[in-house]
Coordinates of C-alpha atoms in Angstrom, one line a residue:
M148 CA 34.0 -48.9 -7.8
E149 CA 33.6 -52.0 -8.2
L150 CA 35.0 -55.1 -5.7
N151 CA 35.2 -58.4 -6.0
K152 CA 35.6 -60.5 -2.2
V153 CA 38.0 -63.9 -2.2
Q154 CA 38.1 -65.9 0.2
S155 CA 41.7 -67.0 0.7
E156 CA 43.5 -68.9 3.7
G157 CA 43.9 -65.4 5.4
G158 CA 40.9 -64.2 5.7
L159 CA 38.6 -62.4 3.3
N160 CA 40.9 -60.7 0.6
V161 CA 38.9 -57.9 -1.5
T162 CA 40.4 -56.2 -4.6
L163 CA 39.2 -52.5 -5.2
T164 CA 38.4 -51.0 -8.9
I165 CA 38.8 -47.0 -8.3
R166 CA 38.4 -44.6 -11.2
L167 CA 40.0 -41.0 -10.6
L168 CA 39.0 -38.1 -13.2
M169 CA 41.8 -35.9 -14.2
H170 CA 42.9 -33.5 -16.6
G171 CA 45.6 -33.9 -18.9
K172 CA 48.6 -32.1 -17.3
E173 CA 47.7 -34.5 -14.4
V174 CA 47.7 -37.4 -16.1
G175 CA 50.9 -36.1 -17.7
S176 CA 52.2 -35.6 -14.0
I177 CA 51.0 -39.6 -13.0
I178 CA 52.6 -40.8 -17.0
G179 CA 55.9 -39.1 -16.1
K180 CA 58.8 -39.1 -18.6
K181 CA 58.6 -42.2 -20.9
G182 CA 56.0 -43.3 -18.7
E183 CA 58.7 -43.5 -15.8
T184 CA 56.5 -42.2 -13.0
V185 CA 53.9 -44.6 -13.5
K186 CA 55.6 -47.5 -13.9
K187 CA 57.8 -46.5 -10.9
M188 CA 53.8 -46.4 -9.1
R189 CA 52.9 -49.9 -10.5
E190 CA 55.9 -51.6 -9.0
E191 CA 55.9 -50.0 -5.9
S192 CA 51.9 -50.2 -5.2
G193 CA 51.4 -53.6 -6.4
A194 CA 48.3 -52.0 -8.0
R195 CA 47.1 -51.8 -11.5
I196 CA 47.0 -48.5 -12.9
N197 CA 45.5 -47.9 -16.7
I198 CA 44.9 -44.8 -18.3
S199 CA 41.4 -44.4 -20.4
E200 CA 43.5 -43.6 -24.0
G201 CA 41.8 -40.5 -26.8
N202 CA 42.6 -36.7 -26.9
C203 CA 40.0 -35.6 -24.3
P204 CA 40.9 -32.8 -21.9
E205 CA 39.7 -35.5 -19.4
R206 CA 41.2 -38.9 -18.8
I207 CA 39.8 -41.6 -16.5
V208 CA 42.9 -43.3 -14.2
T209 CA 41.5 -46.7 -13.0
I210 CA 43.2 -48.1 -10.3
T211 CA 42.4 -52.0 -9.3
G212 CA 44.0 -54.3 -6.6
P213 CA 43.7 -55.5 -3.8
T214 CA 42.9 -52.5 -0.6
D215 CA 46.5 -52.1 0.6
A216 CA 47.8 -51.8 -3.3
I217 CA 45.4 -49.3 -3.2
F218 CA 45.8 -47.0 -0.9
K219 CA 49.8 -47.0 -1.4
A220 CA 48.7 -45.9 -5.5
F221 CA 46.6 -43.4 -3.9
A222 CA 49.8 -41.9 -1.7
M223 CA 52.0 -42.1 -4.4
I224 CA 49.6 -39.8 -6.6
A225 CA 49.0 -37.3 -3.5
Y226 CA 52.2 -36.8 -2.7
K227 CA 53.3 -36.6 -6.6
F228 CA 50.4 -33.4 -7.4
E229 CA 51.8 -32.4 -4.1
E230 CA 55.7 -31.8 -5.1
D231 CA 53.9 -30.2 -8.7
I232 CA 52.3 -27.6 -6.4
I233 CA 55.4 -27.1 -4.7
N234 CA 57.4 -26.9 -7.7
S235 CA 55.1 -24.7 -9.8
M236 CA 54.8 -22.6 -6.7
S237 CA 58.6 -21.8 -7.2
N238 CA 58.2 -19.3 -10.1
S239 CA 54.7 -17.8 -8.6
P240 CA 54.6 -15.0 -5.7
A241 CA 52.2 -17.0 -4.0
T242 CA 53.0 -17.7 -0.3
S243 CA 50.0 -20.0 0.4
K244 CA 50.2 -23.4 -0.1
P245 CA 46.7 -24.8 -2.3
P246 CA 45.5 -28.2 -1.4
V247 CA 45.7 -31.6 -3.6
T248 CA 43.0 -32.2 -5.4
L249 CA 41.5 -35.4 -6.7
R250 CA 38.4 -36.6 -8.1
L251 CA 36.9 -39.8 -7.6
V252 CA 34.0 -41.3 -10.5
V253 CA 31.5 -43.1 -8.2
P254 CA 28.5 -44.4 -9.0
A255 CA 25.6 -42.7 -8.3
S256 CA 23.6 -45.3 -6.3
Q257 CA 26.3 -45.6 -3.8
C258 CA 26.1 -41.5 -3.0
G259 CA 23.6 -41.4 0.0
S260 CA 25.6 -44.1 1.8
L261 CA 28.6 -41.8 1.2
I262 CA 26.3 -38.6 1.9
G263 CA 24.7 -40.3 5.0
K264 CA 21.3 -39.0 6.3
G265 CA 21.2 -35.2 6.5
G266 CA 24.8 -35.6 5.3
S267 CA 26.0 -36.8 8.7
K268 CA 28.6 -39.3 7.4
I269 CA 30.2 -36.7 5.0
K270 CA 30.6 -34.4 7.7
E271 CA 31.8 -37.0 9.7
M272 CA 34.7 -37.8 7.2
R273 CA 35.5 -33.9 6.7
E274 CA 36.0 -33.7 10.7
S275 CA 38.4 -37.0 11.3
T276 CA 40.6 -36.7 8.5
G277 CA 40.6 -32.9 7.4
A278 CA 39.7 -33.3 3.9
Q279 CA 37.6 -31.6 1.7
V280 CA 35.1 -34.2 0.3
Q281 CA 32.0 -32.7 -2.1
V282 CA 29.9 -34.9 -4.1
A283 CA 28.4 -33.6 -7.1
G284 CA 24.4 -33.1 -7.4
D285 CA 24.7 -34.1 -11.1
M286 CA 25.6 -36.8 -12.6
L287 CA 28.7 -37.0 -15.2
P288 CA 27.0 -36.4 -18.5
N289 CA 26.1 -40.1 -20.2
S290 CA 26.5 -42.0 -17.2
T291 CA 24.9 -42.8 -13.8
E292 CA 28.4 -41.6 -12.1
R293 CA 29.2 -39.0 -10.1
A294 CA 32.3 -36.9 -9.4
V295 CA 33.6 -36.9 -5.7
T296 CA 36.0 -33.7 -5.0
I297 CA 39.2 -34.8 -2.3
S298 CA 41.2 -31.6 -1.1
G299 CA 43.8 -31.2 1.4
T300 CA 47.0 -32.5 2.5
P301 CA 48.3 -36.2 1.0
E302 CA 47.8 -37.5 4.8
A303 CA 44.3 -36.5 4.8
I304 CA 43.8 -37.4 1.2
I305 CA 44.8 -41.1 2.2
Q306 CA 43.0 -41.3 5.3
C307 CA 39.4 -39.7 3.8
V308 CA 39.5 -42.0 0.0
K309 CA 40.1 -45.2 3.5
Q310 CA 37.0 -44.3 4.5
I311 CA 35.2 -43.7 1.3
C312 CA 36.5 -47.5 0.6
V313 CA 34.9 -48.6 3.5
V314 CA 31.8 -47.1 2.4
M315 CA 31.3 -48.6 -0.9
L316 CA 32.3 -52.2 0.5
E317 CA 29.2 -51.5 2.9
S318 CA 26.7 -50.2 0.4
P319 CA 27.6 -52.0 -2.8
P320 CA 26.5 -49.9 -6.0
K321 CA 22.4 -51.3 -6.8
G322 CA 21.8 -51.6 -11.1
A323 CA 23.6 -51.5 -14.4
T324 CA 26.4 -48.6 -13.7
I325 CA 26.8 -46.6 -16.8
P326 CA 30.4 -45.6 -16.4
Y327 CA 31.6 -42.1 -17.4
R328 CA 33.8 -41.7 -20.6
P329 CA 35.4 -38.2 -21.2
K330 CA 34.8 -37.0 -25.0
P331 CA 37.2 -35.7 -27.2
A332 CA 37.7 -31.2 -26.8
S333 CA 36.2 -30.9 -30.6
T334 CA 34.8 -32.9 -33.0
P335 CA 36.7 -33.0 -35.8
I336 CA 35.9 -31.4 -39.3
I337 CA 37.3 -33.0 -42.6
F338 CA 37.8 -30.1 -46.0
S339 CA 38.4 -30.7 -48.8
G340 CA 41.9 -32.3 -49.8
G341 CA 42.1 -34.6 -46.8
Q342 CA 42.9 -32.2 -43.6
V343 CA 41.1 -32.8 -40.7
R344 CA 40.3 -29.8 -37.9
A345 CA 39.5 -30.1 -34.6
D346 CA 39.7 -26.3 -33.6
P347 CA 36.6 -24.4 -34.9
L348 CA 38.7 -21.3 -35.1
A349 CA 41.5 -23.0 -37.2
A350 CA 38.2 -24.4 -39.7
S351 CA 37.0 -20.7 -39.8
A352 CA 40.3 -19.4 -40.9
A353 CA 40.9 -22.4 -43.7
N354 CA 37.3 -21.6 -44.9
L355 CA 38.7 -17.5 -44.8
S356 CA 41.4 -18.5 -47.2
L357 CA 39.2 -20.2 -49.7
L358 CA 37.5 -16.9 -49.6
L359 CA 40.2 -14.8 -50.7
Q360 CA 41.6 -17.1 -53.3
H361 CA 38.3 -16.5 -55.2
Q362 CA 38.0 -20.7 -55.2
P363 CA 35.5 -22.3 -55.1
L364 CA 34.1 -24.0 -52.1
P365 CA 32.5 -27.4 -51.8
A366 CA 29.4 -27.8 -51.1
Y367 CA 29.5 -30.7 -47.5
T368 CA 27.2 -33.8 -47.3
I369 CA 26.9 -34.8 -43.7
Q370 CA 27.7 -38.2 -42.4
G371 CA 27.6 -38.2 -38.6
Q372 CA 29.3 -35.9 -36.7
Y373 CA 31.8 -35.5 -39.9
A374 CA 31.2 -33.2 -42.8
I375 CA 32.3 -34.7 -46.0
P376 CA 33.1 -33.0 -49.4
H377 CA 30.4 -34.1 -52.1
P378 CA 32.6 -35.0 -55.0
D379 CA 29.6 -33.9 -57.4
V380 CA 28.1 -30.6 -56.3
W381 CA 30.2 -27.5 -56.4
M382 CA 29.1 -23.8 -55.4
P383 CA 30.4 -20.6 -56.5
V384 CA 31.4 -17.6 -53.9
P385 CA 31.3 -14.4 -54.6
R386 CA 34.1 -12.1 -54.6
P387 CA 34.4 -11.0 -50.5
V388 CA 33.6 -7.2 -50.5
L389 CA 35.6 -5.0 -47.6
M390 CA 33.8 -2.5 -46.0
N391 CA 35.6 0.4 -45.7
S392 CA 38.6 -1.3 -46.6
P393 CA 42.5 0.5 -46.7
F394 CA 43.2 -1.9 -49.5
P395 CA 42.1 -1.1 -52.9
M396 CA 40.1 -4.3 -54.4
I397 CA 42.0 -6.8 -56.9

């Protein structure tokens, strides 16, 4: 969470940047059909809402703007998630409605202030808002940020986010922050012919297909994270032996 204080005629105007960690399905809900939902959120809240690129299981949603715009954007996201939960329950036998859950990404240097001495601050936030708040003990991979999970009704979440913003403003991050960047689900594997397989199971199926066709498999040269077929080296592959197979060998 970053902040920029600007002195204006109306007093102290605070611009915040808050980062959220969302799963692909949640991001799809926020974007909406042809981007209509996120466009509406931007227009009605006045906040800038950016969604990280990439084919990743998780995405970062960055919300920037004055505090009132931030809270409006959070309210719209929380109510949208509640709407999704209600719609999913129409086809489910479940009777109790699960809470709305949002995950903030916060610099680890600010998490101590968020928890408070002996957990006093986080306990106060839970009791005053009715929301469940949990601060992850470990930092997110390759970063100096932690996930802060907030669960409850949309109203409780909004009140909790307001209190978290106050704490963050009072205790700015210390030192440089290495932001968390979600990684792709798997590293793509490039086969001869130029096919790209991101799924390890698909890769195994492709190799098996070559074996069954009795075609030689190419040798691979490892370049960075990719396996590139070597043009000059070919390794003959013996015909597979299928033990106890009901089918005759060809």
